[in-house]
Backbone as ProteinMPNN parsed JSONL, in Angstrom:
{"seq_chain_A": "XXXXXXXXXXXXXXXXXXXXXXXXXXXXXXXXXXXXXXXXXXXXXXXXXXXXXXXXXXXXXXXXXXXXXXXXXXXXXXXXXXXXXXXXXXXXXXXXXXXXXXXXXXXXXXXXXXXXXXXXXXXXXXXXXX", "coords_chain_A": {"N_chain_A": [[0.817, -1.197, 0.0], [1.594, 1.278, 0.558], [3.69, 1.765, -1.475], [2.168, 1.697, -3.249], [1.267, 4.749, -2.661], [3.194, 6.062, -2.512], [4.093, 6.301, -5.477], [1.781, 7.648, -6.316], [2.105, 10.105, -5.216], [4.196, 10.981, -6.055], [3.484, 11.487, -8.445], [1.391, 13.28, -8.482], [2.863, 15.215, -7.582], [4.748, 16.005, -9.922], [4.045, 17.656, -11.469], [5.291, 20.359, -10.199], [8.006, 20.694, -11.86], [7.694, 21.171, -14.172], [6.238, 23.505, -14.241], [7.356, 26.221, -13.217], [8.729, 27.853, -15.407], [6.713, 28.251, -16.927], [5.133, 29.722, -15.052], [6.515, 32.154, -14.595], [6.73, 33.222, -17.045], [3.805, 33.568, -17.523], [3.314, 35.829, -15.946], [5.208, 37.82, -16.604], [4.273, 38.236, -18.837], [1.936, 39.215, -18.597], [2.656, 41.931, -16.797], [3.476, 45.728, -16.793], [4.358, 48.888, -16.451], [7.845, 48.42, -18.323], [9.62, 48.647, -15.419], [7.7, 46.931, -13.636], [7.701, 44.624, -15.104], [9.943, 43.938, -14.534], [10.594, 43.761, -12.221], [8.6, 41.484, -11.654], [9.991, 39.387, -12.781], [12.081, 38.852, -10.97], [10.603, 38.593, -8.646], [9.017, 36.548, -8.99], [10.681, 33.841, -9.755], [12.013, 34.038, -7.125], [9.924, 33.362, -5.279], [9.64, 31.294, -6.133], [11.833, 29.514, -5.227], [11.746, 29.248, -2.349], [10.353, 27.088, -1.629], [12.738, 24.91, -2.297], [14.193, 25.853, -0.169], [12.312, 25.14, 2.033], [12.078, 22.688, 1.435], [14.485, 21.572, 2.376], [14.137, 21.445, 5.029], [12.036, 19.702, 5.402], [12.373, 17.319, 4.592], [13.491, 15.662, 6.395], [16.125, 13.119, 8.369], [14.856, 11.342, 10.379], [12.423, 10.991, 9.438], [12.183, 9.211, 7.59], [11.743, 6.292, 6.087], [8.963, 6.999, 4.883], [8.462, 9.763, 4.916], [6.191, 11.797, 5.486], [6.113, 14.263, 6.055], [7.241, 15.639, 4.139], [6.254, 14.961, 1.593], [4.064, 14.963, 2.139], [3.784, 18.099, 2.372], [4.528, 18.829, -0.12], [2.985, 18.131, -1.831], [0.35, 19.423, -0.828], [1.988, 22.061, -1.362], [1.756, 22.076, -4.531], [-0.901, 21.348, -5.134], [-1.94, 24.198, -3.526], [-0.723, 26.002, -5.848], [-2.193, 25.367, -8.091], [-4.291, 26.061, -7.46], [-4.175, 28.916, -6.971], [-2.962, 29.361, -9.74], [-5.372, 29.131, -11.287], [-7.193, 30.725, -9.939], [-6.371, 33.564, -10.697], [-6.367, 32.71, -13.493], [-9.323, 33.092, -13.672], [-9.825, 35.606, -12.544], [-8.28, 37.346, -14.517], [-9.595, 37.035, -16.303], [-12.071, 37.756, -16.079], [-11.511, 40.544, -15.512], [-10.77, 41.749, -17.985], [-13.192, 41.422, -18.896], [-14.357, 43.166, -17.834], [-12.933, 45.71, -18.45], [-13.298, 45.641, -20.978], [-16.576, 45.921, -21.252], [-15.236, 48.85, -20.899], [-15.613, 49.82, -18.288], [-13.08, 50.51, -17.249], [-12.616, 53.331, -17.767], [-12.559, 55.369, -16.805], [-10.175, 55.48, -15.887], [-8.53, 57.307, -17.324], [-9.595, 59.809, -16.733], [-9.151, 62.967, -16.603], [-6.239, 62.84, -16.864], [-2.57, 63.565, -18.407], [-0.843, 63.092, -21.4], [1.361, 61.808, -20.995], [1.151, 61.173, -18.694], [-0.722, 59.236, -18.816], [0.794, 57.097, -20.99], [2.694, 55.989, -19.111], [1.064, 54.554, -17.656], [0.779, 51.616, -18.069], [-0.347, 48.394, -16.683], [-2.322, 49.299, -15.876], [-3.87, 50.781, -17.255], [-6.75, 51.209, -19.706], [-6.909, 50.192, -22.064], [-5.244, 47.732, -21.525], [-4.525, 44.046, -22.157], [-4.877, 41.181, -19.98], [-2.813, 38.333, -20.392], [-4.765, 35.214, -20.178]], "CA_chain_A": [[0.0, 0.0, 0.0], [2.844, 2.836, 0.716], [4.481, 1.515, -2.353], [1.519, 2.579, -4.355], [0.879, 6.036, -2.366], [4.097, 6.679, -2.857], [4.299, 6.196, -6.615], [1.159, 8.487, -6.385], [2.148, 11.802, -4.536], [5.607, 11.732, -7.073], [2.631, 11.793, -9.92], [0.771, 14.534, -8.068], [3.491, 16.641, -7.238], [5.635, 16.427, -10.502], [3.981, 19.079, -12.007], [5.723, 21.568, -10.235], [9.136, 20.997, -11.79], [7.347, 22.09, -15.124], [5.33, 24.952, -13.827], [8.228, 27.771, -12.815], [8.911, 28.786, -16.276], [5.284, 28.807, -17.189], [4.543, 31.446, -13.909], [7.36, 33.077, -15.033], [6.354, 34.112, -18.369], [2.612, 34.493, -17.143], [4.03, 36.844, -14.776], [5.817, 38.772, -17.086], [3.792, 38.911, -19.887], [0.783, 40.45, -17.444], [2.928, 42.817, -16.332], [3.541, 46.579, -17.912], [5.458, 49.254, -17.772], [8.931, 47.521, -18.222], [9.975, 48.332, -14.629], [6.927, 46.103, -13.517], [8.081, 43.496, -15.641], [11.462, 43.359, -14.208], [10.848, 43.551, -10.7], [8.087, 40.397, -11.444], [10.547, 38.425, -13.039], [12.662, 38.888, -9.871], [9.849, 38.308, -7.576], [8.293, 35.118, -9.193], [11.954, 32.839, -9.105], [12.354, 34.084, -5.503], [8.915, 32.965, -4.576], [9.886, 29.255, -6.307], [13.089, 29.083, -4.843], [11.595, 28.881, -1.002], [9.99, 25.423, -2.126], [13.656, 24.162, -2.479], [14.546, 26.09, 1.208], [11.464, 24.326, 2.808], [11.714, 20.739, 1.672], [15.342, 21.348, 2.797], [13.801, 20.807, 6.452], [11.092, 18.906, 5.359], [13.13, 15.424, 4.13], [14.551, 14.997, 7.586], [15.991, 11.567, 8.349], [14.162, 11.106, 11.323], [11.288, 10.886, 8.848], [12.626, 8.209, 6.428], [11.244, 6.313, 4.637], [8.169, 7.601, 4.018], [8.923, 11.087, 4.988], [5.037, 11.995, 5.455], [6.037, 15.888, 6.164], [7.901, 16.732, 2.644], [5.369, 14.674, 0.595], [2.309, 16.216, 1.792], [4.252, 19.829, 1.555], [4.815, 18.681, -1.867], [0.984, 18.063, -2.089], [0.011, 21.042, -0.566], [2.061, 23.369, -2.402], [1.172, 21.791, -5.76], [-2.14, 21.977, -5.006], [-1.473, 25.484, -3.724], [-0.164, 26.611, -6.819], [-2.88, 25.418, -9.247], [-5.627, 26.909, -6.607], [-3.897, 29.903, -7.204], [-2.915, 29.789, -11.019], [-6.812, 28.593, -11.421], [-8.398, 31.951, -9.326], [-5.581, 34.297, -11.151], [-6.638, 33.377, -14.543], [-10.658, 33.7, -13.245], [-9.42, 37.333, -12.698], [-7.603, 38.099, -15.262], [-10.642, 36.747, -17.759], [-12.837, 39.064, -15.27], [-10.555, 42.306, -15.521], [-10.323, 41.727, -19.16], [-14.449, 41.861, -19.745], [-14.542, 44.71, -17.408], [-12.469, 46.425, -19.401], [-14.298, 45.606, -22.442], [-17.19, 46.774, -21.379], [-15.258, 49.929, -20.387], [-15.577, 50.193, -16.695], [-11.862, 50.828, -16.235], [-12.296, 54.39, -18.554], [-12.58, 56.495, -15.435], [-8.817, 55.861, -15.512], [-8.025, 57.546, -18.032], [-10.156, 61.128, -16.867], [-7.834, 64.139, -16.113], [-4.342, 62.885, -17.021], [-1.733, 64.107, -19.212], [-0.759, 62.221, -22.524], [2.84, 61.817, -20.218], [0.947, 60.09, -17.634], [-1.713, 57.892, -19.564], [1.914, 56.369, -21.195], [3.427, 55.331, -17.895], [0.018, 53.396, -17.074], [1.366, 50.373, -17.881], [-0.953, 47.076, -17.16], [-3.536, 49.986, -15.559], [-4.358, 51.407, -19.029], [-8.506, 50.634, -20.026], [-6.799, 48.855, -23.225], [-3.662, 46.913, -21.553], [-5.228, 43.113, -21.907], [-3.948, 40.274, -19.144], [-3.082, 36.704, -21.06], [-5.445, 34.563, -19.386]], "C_chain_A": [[0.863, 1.263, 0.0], [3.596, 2.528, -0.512], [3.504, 2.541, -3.521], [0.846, 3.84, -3.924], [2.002, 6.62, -2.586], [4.208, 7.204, -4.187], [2.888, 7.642, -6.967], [1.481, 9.782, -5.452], [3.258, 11.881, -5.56], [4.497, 11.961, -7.992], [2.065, 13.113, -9.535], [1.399, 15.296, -8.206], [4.713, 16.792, -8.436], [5.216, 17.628, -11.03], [5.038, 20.587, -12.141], [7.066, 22.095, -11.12], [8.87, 21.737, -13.062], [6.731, 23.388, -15.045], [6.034, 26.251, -13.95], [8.353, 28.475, -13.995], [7.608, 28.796, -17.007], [4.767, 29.754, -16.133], [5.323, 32.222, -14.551], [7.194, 34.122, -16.263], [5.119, 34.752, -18.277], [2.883, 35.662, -16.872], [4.398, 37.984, -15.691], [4.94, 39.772, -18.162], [2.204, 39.799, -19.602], [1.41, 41.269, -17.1], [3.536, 43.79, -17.149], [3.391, 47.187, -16.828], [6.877, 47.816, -17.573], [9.607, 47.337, -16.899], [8.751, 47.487, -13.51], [7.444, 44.871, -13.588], [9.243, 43.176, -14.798], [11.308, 43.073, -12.899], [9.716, 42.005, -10.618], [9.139, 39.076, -11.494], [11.789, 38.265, -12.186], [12.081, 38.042, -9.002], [9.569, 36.322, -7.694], [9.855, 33.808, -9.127], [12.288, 32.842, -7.635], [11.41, 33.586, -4.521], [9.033, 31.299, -4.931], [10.609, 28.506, -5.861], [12.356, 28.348, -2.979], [10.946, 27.443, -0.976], [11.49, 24.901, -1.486], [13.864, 24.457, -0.743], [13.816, 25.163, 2.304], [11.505, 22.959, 2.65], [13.895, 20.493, 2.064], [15.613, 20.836, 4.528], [12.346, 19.91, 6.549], [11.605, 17.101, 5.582], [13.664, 15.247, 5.004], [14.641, 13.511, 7.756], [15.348, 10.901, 9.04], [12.961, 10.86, 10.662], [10.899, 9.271, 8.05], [11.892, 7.092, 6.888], [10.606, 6.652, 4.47], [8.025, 9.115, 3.471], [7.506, 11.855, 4.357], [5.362, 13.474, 5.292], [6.315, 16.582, 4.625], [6.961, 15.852, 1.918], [4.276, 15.249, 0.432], [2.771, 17.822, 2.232], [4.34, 19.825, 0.008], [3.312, 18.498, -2.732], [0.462, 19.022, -2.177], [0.363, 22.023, -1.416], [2.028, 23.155, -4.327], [0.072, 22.028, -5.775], [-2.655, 22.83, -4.729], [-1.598, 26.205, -5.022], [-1.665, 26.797, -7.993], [-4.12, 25.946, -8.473], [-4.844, 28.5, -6.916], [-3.863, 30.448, -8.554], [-4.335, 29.703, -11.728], [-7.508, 30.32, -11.268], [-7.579, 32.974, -9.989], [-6.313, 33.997, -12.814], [-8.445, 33.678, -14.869], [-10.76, 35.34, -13.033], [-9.129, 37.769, -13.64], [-8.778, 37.773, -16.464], [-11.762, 38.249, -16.988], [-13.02, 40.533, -15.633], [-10.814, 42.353, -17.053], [-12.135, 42.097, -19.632], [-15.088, 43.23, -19.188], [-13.813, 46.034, -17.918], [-12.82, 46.582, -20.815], [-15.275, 46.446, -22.183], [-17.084, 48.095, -20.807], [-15.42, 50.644, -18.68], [-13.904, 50.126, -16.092], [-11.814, 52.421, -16.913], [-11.701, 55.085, -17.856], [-11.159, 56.713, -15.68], [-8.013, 56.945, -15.897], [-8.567, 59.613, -17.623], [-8.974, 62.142, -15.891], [-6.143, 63.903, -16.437], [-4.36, 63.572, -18.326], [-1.764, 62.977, -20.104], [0.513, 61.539, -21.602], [2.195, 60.811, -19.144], [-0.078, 58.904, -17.779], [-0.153, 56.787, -20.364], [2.236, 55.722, -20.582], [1.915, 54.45, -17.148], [-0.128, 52.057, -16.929], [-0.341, 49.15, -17.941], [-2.641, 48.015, -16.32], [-4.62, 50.894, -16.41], [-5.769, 50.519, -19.185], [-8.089, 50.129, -21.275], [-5.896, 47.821, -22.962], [-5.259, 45.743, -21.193], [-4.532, 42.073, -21.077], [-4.025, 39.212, -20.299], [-3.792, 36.199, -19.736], [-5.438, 32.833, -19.84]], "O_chain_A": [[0.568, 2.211, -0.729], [4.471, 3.391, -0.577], [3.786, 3.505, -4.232], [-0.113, 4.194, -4.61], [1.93, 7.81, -2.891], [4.401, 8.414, -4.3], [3.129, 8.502, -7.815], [0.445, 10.326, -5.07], [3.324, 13.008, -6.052], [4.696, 13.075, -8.477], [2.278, 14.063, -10.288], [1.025, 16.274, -8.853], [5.638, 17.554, -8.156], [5.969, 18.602, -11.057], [5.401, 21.355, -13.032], [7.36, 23.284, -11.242], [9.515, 22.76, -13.29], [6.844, 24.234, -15.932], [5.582, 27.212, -14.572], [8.152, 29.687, -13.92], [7.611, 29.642, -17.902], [3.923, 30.582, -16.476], [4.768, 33.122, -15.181], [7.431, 35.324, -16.378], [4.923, 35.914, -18.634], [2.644, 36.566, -17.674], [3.87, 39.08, -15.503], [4.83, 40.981, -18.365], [1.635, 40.685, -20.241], [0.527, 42.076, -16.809], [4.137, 43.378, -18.141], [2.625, 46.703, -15.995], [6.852, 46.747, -16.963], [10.2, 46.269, -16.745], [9.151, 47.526, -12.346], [7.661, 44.113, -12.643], [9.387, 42.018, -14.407], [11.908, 42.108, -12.426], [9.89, 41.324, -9.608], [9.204, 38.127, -10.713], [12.633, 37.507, -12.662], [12.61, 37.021, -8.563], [9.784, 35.356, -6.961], [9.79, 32.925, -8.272], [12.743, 31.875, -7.024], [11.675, 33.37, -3.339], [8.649, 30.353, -4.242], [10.515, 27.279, -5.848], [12.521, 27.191, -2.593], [11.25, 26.738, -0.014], [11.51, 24.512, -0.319], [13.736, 23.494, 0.013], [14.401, 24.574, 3.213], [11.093, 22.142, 3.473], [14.453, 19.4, 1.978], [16.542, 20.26, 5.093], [11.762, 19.565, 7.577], [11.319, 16.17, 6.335], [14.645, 14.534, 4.795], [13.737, 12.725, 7.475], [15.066, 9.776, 8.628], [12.169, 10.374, 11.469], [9.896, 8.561, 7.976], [11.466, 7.013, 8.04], [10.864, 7.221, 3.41], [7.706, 9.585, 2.379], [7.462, 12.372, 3.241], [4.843, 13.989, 4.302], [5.839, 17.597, 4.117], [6.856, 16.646, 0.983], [3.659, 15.765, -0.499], [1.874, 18.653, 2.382], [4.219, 20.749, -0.797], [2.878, 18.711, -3.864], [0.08, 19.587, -3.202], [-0.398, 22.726, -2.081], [2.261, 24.04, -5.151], [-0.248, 23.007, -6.45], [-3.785, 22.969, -5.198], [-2.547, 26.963, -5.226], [-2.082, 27.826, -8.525], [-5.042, 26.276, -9.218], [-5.794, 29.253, -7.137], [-4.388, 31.522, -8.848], [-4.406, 30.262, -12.823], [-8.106, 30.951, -12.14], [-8.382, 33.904, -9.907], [-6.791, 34.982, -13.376], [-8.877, 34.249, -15.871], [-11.694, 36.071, -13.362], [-9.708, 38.825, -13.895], [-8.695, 38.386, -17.528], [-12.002, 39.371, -17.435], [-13.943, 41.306, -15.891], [-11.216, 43.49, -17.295], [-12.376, 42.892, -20.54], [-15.879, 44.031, -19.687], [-14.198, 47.188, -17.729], [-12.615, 47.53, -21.572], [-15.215, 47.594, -22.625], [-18.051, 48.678, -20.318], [-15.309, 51.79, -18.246], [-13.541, 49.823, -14.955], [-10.761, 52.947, -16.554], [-10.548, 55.479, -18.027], [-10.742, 57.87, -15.723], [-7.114, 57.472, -15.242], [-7.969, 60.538, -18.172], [-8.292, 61.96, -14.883], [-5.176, 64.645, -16.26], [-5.263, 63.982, -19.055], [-2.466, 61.996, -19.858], [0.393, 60.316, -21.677], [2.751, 59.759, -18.828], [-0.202, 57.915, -17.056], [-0.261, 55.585, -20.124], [2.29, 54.569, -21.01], [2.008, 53.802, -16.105], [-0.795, 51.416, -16.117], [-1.159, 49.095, -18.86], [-3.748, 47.482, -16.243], [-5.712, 51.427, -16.208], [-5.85, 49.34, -18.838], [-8.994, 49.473, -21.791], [-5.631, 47.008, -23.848], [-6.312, 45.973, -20.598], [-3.361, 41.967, -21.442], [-5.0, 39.129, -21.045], [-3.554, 36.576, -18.589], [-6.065, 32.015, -19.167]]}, "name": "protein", "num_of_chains": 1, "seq": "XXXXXXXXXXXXXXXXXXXXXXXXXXXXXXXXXXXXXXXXXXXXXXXXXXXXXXXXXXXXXXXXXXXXXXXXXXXXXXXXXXXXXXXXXXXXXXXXXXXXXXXXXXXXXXXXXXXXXXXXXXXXXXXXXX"}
């Protein structure tokens, strides 16, 4: 029985090793002006990296063999992730028809041409990928 729960949480939780450079680009390509962009594509590797920090006290030996704590962290934050990348692109489809039908205009009332430019991903035409 632990042979085949085992073989199932590595299936669950490989995902993640493919995931990082798919947030990554999400990440980026939602974000506008360019110093946006840069400080995401900072943020989002530094938020993937603490994974590696945490199952660095997760896999203790005192655990071994099954090592219940870092598998179901490895559960959790897989299943984490796609509860998150799930309600993120529910928003970003959201933002995107509220902006269609114009309910971000307002933004745009009283600025300069100088400061409607620098609006970046707050602009009533910038669209999120979803």
């Amino acid at each position: 029985m632990f042979r085949e729960a085992s073989y199932l949480l590595l299936i669950l939780s490989s995902p993640k090793f493919s995931s990082g450079p798919v947030f990554l680009a999400w990440a980026t390509a939602n974000s506008s002006p360019e110093t946006s962009r840069a400080i995401t594509s900072a943020i989002v590797p530094a938020v993937g990296t603490l994974g590696s920090i945490t199952a660095t006290w997760a896999y203790l030996p005192s655990t071994s063999p099954r090592f219940l704590a870092g598998n179901a962290l490895n559960v959790g934050a897989t299943t984490g992730a796609f509860c998150v990348a799930a309600l993120l692109v529910f928003y970003t489809k959201w933002e995107n028809k509220q902006r269609e039908g114009g309910k971000r205009d307002s933004r745009l009332e009283g600025l300069t041409v100088d400061e409607i430019e620098v609006l970046g991903s707050r602009h009533p035409q910038f669209r999120y990928l979803s």
